[in-house]
Short mmCIF file of C-alpha atoms in Angstrom, two decimals:
data_model
loop_
_atom_site.label_atom_id
_atom_site.label_comp_id
_atom_site.label_asym_id
_atom_site.label_seq_id
_atom_site.Cartn_x
_atom_site.Cartn_y
_atom_site.Cartn_z
CA MET A 26 80.89 61.71 63.39
CA ASN A 27 82.01 58.64 65.40
CA THR A 28 84.13 55.83 63.90
CA SER A 29 81.38 53.17 63.77
CA ARG A 30 78.98 55.51 61.95
CA LEU A 31 81.66 56.45 59.42
CA ALA A 32 82.45 52.78 58.69
CA GLY A 33 78.76 52.01 58.17
CA LEU A 34 78.44 54.87 55.70
CA LEU A 35 81.44 53.66 53.66
CA VAL A 36 80.00 50.11 53.44
CA ALA A 37 76.69 51.47 52.20
CA LEU A 38 78.37 53.56 49.53
CA MET A 39 80.44 50.59 48.26
CA THR A 40 77.34 48.36 48.08
CA THR A 41 75.41 50.98 46.10
CA SER A 42 78.27 51.32 43.57
CA LEU A 43 78.42 47.56 42.97
CA LEU A 44 74.67 47.29 42.43
CA ALA A 45 74.77 50.14 39.91
CA ALA A 46 77.31 48.21 37.84
CA CYS A 47 75.12 45.10 37.64
CA SER A 48 72.98 44.55 34.52
CA LYS A 49 69.33 43.61 34.68
CA ASP A 50 70.31 40.02 33.75
CA GLY A 51 72.50 39.74 36.78
CA GLY A 52 75.80 40.11 34.95
CA PHE A 53 78.19 42.99 34.93
CA GLN A 54 78.05 45.63 32.24
CA ALA A 55 81.32 46.70 30.67
CA ILE A 56 82.08 50.29 31.45
CA THR A 57 83.12 52.12 28.28
CA PRO A 58 84.40 55.65 28.05
CA THR A 59 81.81 58.11 26.81
CA ALA A 60 82.38 60.00 23.58
CA GLY A 61 84.89 62.76 24.04
CA ASP A 62 86.15 61.31 27.34
CA SER A 63 89.60 60.06 26.39
CA THR A 64 91.06 60.16 29.90
CA GLN A 65 88.88 57.65 31.74
CA GLY A 66 90.56 54.33 32.46
CA SER A 67 88.94 50.95 32.02
CA ASN A 68 87.71 50.94 35.62
CA GLY A 69 87.05 54.63 35.91
CA ASP A 70 90.38 55.35 37.65
CA ASN A 71 94.07 55.60 36.68
CA SER A 72 93.13 58.40 34.29
CA GLY A 73 94.78 58.19 30.88
CA GLN A 74 96.33 54.76 31.55
CA GLY A 75 94.98 51.42 30.36
CA GLY A 76 91.85 52.99 28.83
CA THR A 77 89.96 51.41 25.94
CA THR A 78 90.08 53.48 22.75
CA THR A 79 86.80 53.58 20.87
CA PRO A 80 87.49 52.63 17.23
CA ALA A 81 86.67 55.22 14.61
CA PRO A 82 83.43 54.46 12.73
CA GLN A 83 83.99 52.75 9.39
CA THR A 84 83.14 54.61 6.22
CA PRO A 85 80.05 53.02 4.62
CA SER A 86 80.87 51.06 1.48
CA ALA A 87 79.16 51.63 -1.86
CA TYR A 88 77.03 48.55 -1.11
CA ASP A 89 76.08 49.89 2.34
CA LYS A 90 74.86 53.09 0.70
CA LEU A 91 72.99 51.29 -2.08
CA ASP A 92 69.25 52.06 -2.07
CA MET A 93 67.17 49.85 -4.36
CA ASN A 94 63.73 50.49 -2.92
CA ALA A 95 61.48 51.01 -5.94
CA TYR A 96 57.83 51.81 -6.53
CA VAL A 97 55.31 51.65 -9.37
CA GLY A 98 55.47 55.05 -11.06
CA SER A 99 51.92 55.45 -12.39
CA GLY A 100 48.56 53.79 -13.00
CA SER A 101 46.17 52.07 -10.60
CA TYR A 102 49.08 50.55 -8.64
CA GLU A 103 51.01 53.82 -8.34
CA ASN A 104 53.38 53.96 -5.33
CA GLU A 105 53.07 50.24 -4.72
CA HIS A 106 56.39 49.11 -3.19
CA VAL A 107 57.63 46.26 -5.41
CA LEU A 108 61.40 46.09 -5.03
CA SER A 109 64.02 46.31 -2.27
CA LEU A 110 67.42 45.01 -1.21
CA ASP A 111 67.89 42.74 1.82
CA LYS A 112 71.47 43.70 2.68
CA ALA A 113 71.67 41.46 5.76
CA ASN A 114 71.03 38.37 3.61
CA ASN A 115 72.45 39.65 0.30
CA ALA A 116 69.14 39.09 -1.45
CA LEU A 117 66.84 40.89 -3.86
CA LEU A 118 63.25 41.19 -2.63
CA LEU A 119 60.34 41.37 -5.08
CA TYR A 120 56.76 42.10 -4.03
CA LEU A 121 53.48 41.85 -5.94
CA PRO A 122 49.97 42.55 -4.62
CA LEU A 123 47.75 39.48 -4.59
CA PRO A 124 44.35 39.82 -6.31
CA PRO A 125 41.24 39.82 -4.11
CA GLY A 126 40.07 36.41 -3.00
CA PRO A 127 40.70 33.72 -0.37
CA PHE A 128 43.98 34.27 1.45
CA SER A 129 46.07 31.76 3.29
CA SER A 130 49.57 32.42 4.51
CA LEU A 131 52.25 30.24 2.96
CA TYR A 132 56.01 29.92 3.00
CA ILE A 133 57.96 28.08 0.30
CA ASP A 134 61.66 27.25 0.38
CA VAL A 135 62.40 26.42 -3.27
CA PRO A 136 64.76 23.41 -3.35
CA ASN A 137 65.51 23.44 -7.08
CA VAL A 138 66.70 27.06 -6.94
CA LYS A 139 68.82 27.14 -3.80
CA GLY A 140 68.17 30.12 -1.59
CA VAL A 141 64.96 31.34 -3.23
CA LYS A 142 62.16 31.83 -0.71
CA ILE A 143 58.52 32.76 -1.32
CA ALA A 144 55.89 33.89 1.18
CA THR A 145 52.44 35.42 1.18
CA VAL A 146 51.94 38.14 3.78
CA LEU A 147 49.57 40.87 4.85
CA ASP A 148 51.14 44.34 4.82
CA SER A 149 50.51 47.09 7.37
CA GLN A 150 47.25 47.97 5.58
CA GLN A 151 46.10 44.34 5.60
CA LYS A 152 46.60 43.98 1.85
CA ALA A 153 47.79 40.55 0.69
CA ARG A 154 51.14 40.40 -1.07
CA VAL A 155 53.50 37.76 -2.35
CA ALA A 156 57.13 38.31 -1.44
CA VAL A 157 60.02 36.61 -3.23
CA SER A 158 63.60 36.60 -1.91
CA ILE A 159 66.32 35.82 -4.49
CA PRO A 160 70.04 35.56 -3.55
CA LEU A 161 71.96 38.27 -5.40
CA LYS A 162 74.58 35.74 -6.50
CA LEU A 163 71.95 33.99 -8.63
CA ILE A 164 71.53 37.19 -10.62
CA VAL A 165 75.09 38.49 -10.95
CA LYS A 166 77.24 35.36 -10.50
CA ASP A 167 75.64 31.90 -10.68
CA LYS A 168 73.73 30.29 -13.50
CA VAL A 169 70.31 28.88 -12.73
CA THR A 170 69.73 25.44 -14.24
CA LEU A 171 66.01 25.25 -14.99
CA PRO A 172 63.97 24.64 -18.16
CA ALA A 173 64.32 27.67 -20.44
CA ALA A 174 61.39 29.86 -21.50
CA THR A 175 61.03 32.82 -23.82
CA THR A 176 57.37 33.64 -23.20
CA LEU A 177 54.59 33.77 -20.63
CA PRO A 178 52.23 30.78 -20.37
CA GLY A 179 50.30 30.52 -23.63
CA GLY A 180 53.06 32.04 -25.77
CA ARG A 181 52.65 35.71 -24.92
CA ALA A 182 55.84 37.78 -24.95
CA LEU A 183 57.59 38.54 -21.68
CA PRO A 184 56.70 42.18 -20.96
CA MET A 185 59.65 44.59 -20.93
CA MET A 186 62.32 41.90 -20.59
CA PRO A 187 65.49 41.73 -22.69
CA SER A 188 65.13 39.23 -25.53
CA GLY A 189 66.46 35.73 -24.98
CA GLU A 190 65.82 32.53 -23.06
CA TYR A 191 65.31 32.55 -19.32
CA PRO A 192 65.50 29.66 -16.89
CA SER A 193 61.97 29.59 -15.47
CA LEU A 194 60.07 28.14 -12.56
CA ALA A 195 56.29 27.73 -12.07
CA LEU A 196 54.62 27.44 -8.67
CA GLY A 197 51.05 27.28 -7.40
CA LEU A 198 50.00 29.74 -4.68
CA ASN A 199 47.28 29.07 -2.12
CA GLN A 200 45.21 25.91 -2.53
CA ASN A 201 41.91 27.81 -2.47
CA SER A 202 42.71 30.10 -5.41
CA ASP A 203 43.86 29.91 -9.02
CA ASN A 204 46.88 32.17 -8.41
CA LYS A 205 50.07 30.85 -9.95
CA MET A 206 53.53 32.32 -10.03
CA PHE A 207 56.25 32.14 -12.67
CA LEU A 208 59.87 33.23 -12.12
CA TYR A 209 62.31 34.04 -14.91
CA PHE A 210 66.02 34.33 -14.15
CA GLY A 211 68.56 36.08 -16.37
CA VAL A 212 71.94 37.81 -16.23
CA ASN A 213 71.25 40.97 -14.21
CA ALA A 214 67.51 40.49 -14.84
CA VAL A 215 64.53 38.86 -13.16
CA GLY A 216 60.92 38.48 -14.22
CA LEU A 217 58.03 37.66 -11.89
CA PHE A 218 54.55 36.83 -13.22
CA LEU A 219 51.56 36.44 -10.91
CA GLU A 220 48.83 34.77 -12.97
CA SER A 221 45.17 35.06 -11.96
CA SER A 222 41.68 34.88 -13.48
CA TYR A 223 40.92 38.16 -11.70
CA PHE A 224 42.29 40.26 -14.60
CA PRO A 225 39.92 40.84 -17.55
CA GLU A 226 40.62 41.06 -21.27
CA TYR A 227 41.82 44.20 -23.07
CA ILE A 228 43.26 45.94 -20.02
CA GLY A 229 47.04 45.93 -20.43
CA ILE A 230 49.06 48.74 -18.87
CA THR A 231 52.80 49.13 -18.28
CA ALA A 232 54.31 51.56 -15.75
CA PRO A 233 57.95 52.20 -14.85
CA ILE A 234 59.36 51.07 -11.50
CA LYS A 235 61.31 53.97 -10.06
CA ASN A 236 63.34 54.80 -6.99
CA LYS A 237 61.74 56.95 -4.28
CA ALA A 238 63.10 60.17 -5.79
CA GLY A 239 61.72 59.18 -9.20
CA THR A 240 65.10 59.77 -10.83
CA ARG A 241 65.92 56.22 -11.88
CA THR A 242 64.02 53.38 -13.56
CA LEU A 243 64.81 49.89 -12.25
CA GLY A 244 62.20 47.92 -14.14
CA TYR A 245 58.59 47.83 -15.26
CA PHE A 246 55.25 46.77 -13.81
CA THR A 247 52.72 45.40 -16.32
CA ILE A 248 49.06 44.46 -15.99
CA VAL A 249 48.74 41.53 -18.41
CA PRO A 250 45.19 41.11 -19.81
CA LYS A 251 43.41 37.79 -20.15
CA GLN A 252 43.85 36.38 -23.64
CA GLY A 253 41.58 33.57 -24.79
CA VAL A 254 41.98 30.65 -22.40
CA ASN A 255 45.11 32.21 -20.87
CA ASN A 256 44.65 34.12 -17.64
CA GLY A 257 46.00 37.60 -17.16
CA GLY A 258 48.05 38.80 -14.22
CA LEU A 259 50.78 41.10 -12.98
CA PHE A 260 54.31 41.02 -14.37
CA LEU A 261 57.33 42.65 -12.72
CA SER A 262 60.48 42.97 -14.82
CA PHE A 263 63.69 43.99 -13.07
CA VAL A 264 66.84 44.81 -15.03
CA LEU A 265 69.89 45.59 -12.90
CA PRO A 266 71.81 48.62 -14.23
CA ASN A 267 75.51 48.00 -14.95
CA ASP A 268 76.80 50.40 -12.29
CA LEU A 269 74.68 48.78 -9.56
CA ALA A 270 75.64 45.30 -10.80
CA LYS A 271 79.32 46.28 -10.39
CA ILE A 272 78.77 47.42 -6.79
CA ILE A 273 76.93 44.19 -5.93
CA ASP A 274 79.50 42.01 -7.71
CA ASP A 275 82.38 43.68 -5.85
CA HIS A 276 80.55 43.21 -2.54
CA LEU A 277 79.87 39.51 -3.18
CA SER A 278 83.42 38.95 -4.34
CA GLY A 279 84.67 40.31 -1.02
CA ILE A 280 82.45 37.80 0.84
CA ILE A 281 83.05 34.72 -1.29
CA ASN A 282 86.76 35.10 -2.15
#
C-alpha cells in the first residue's frame, strides 16, 4: 500500500469515529463506561486511569416503595380505580366516575386550599371521571382553614368517616350538569362527595376500597341514595393508616426541614 493511500485511509477512519460520537442534536454524547467495565478511561484510553466510577444505585426509601393504588372491592363499581399516590408531586390522587350526561373538560386550581387541583378527564375506556389532587402536607401536616361541616348537604351523616368536624369545600362541576363536589379535610382523612340527581332513592351501598392484592382497606366507597329534596351521589372516604402516615410524614419532613 503506498503512502498517499495509507494517509487517506487514516483520515477516513478518524472522521468516522468523530461522527459516531456526535448526538442527533449535534452535540457530543458523554462516553460512560458500560456496566462491569471498570478499566475503561473517560476517553476510552489510558485504561484504569482517570475513569468515571458509576455510583452504586440508592436503596429505595420506604416512601419510594409505598403503593397506595386502591380499588373498589365489590358492588357495581367493583375494581374502579379510586385512589393513588403522586410521588413526583407529593400528592394524594382521588378519582370518582362521573354519572352519565353532558361532559365538558374542566381544570380548577383551588385558590382557597393551596395546591388542590381538580380536573374532569376521560379515561382509556372513554369513561368520564373527576380527579382531585391534594398535597400530602394538607393531610398529615397543615391545617385547612375552611368552614367546618359534620354532614353531607341536607344533614345526612358523612359515610364511613371518623366522627368530628371537617373543613369543607363545595364546588360546581360542568355548567351543563347538576354535578357538584364537596371535599372534607381531616387529620389523616379525606372525604369526597360527588352529588348528582342521577342516583335514585333507596339504593345505598358501601364497599371497601382495597389495595390491588386485596389485603388492606384504605377507605370506603358509598353510593348515597337521593333523600327527599337532597340529591344522592358517590362518596369516597379515605383514612390514612398510622404506619403509612408515619412514612409520609418522615418523607415530607426530609423535604421541608
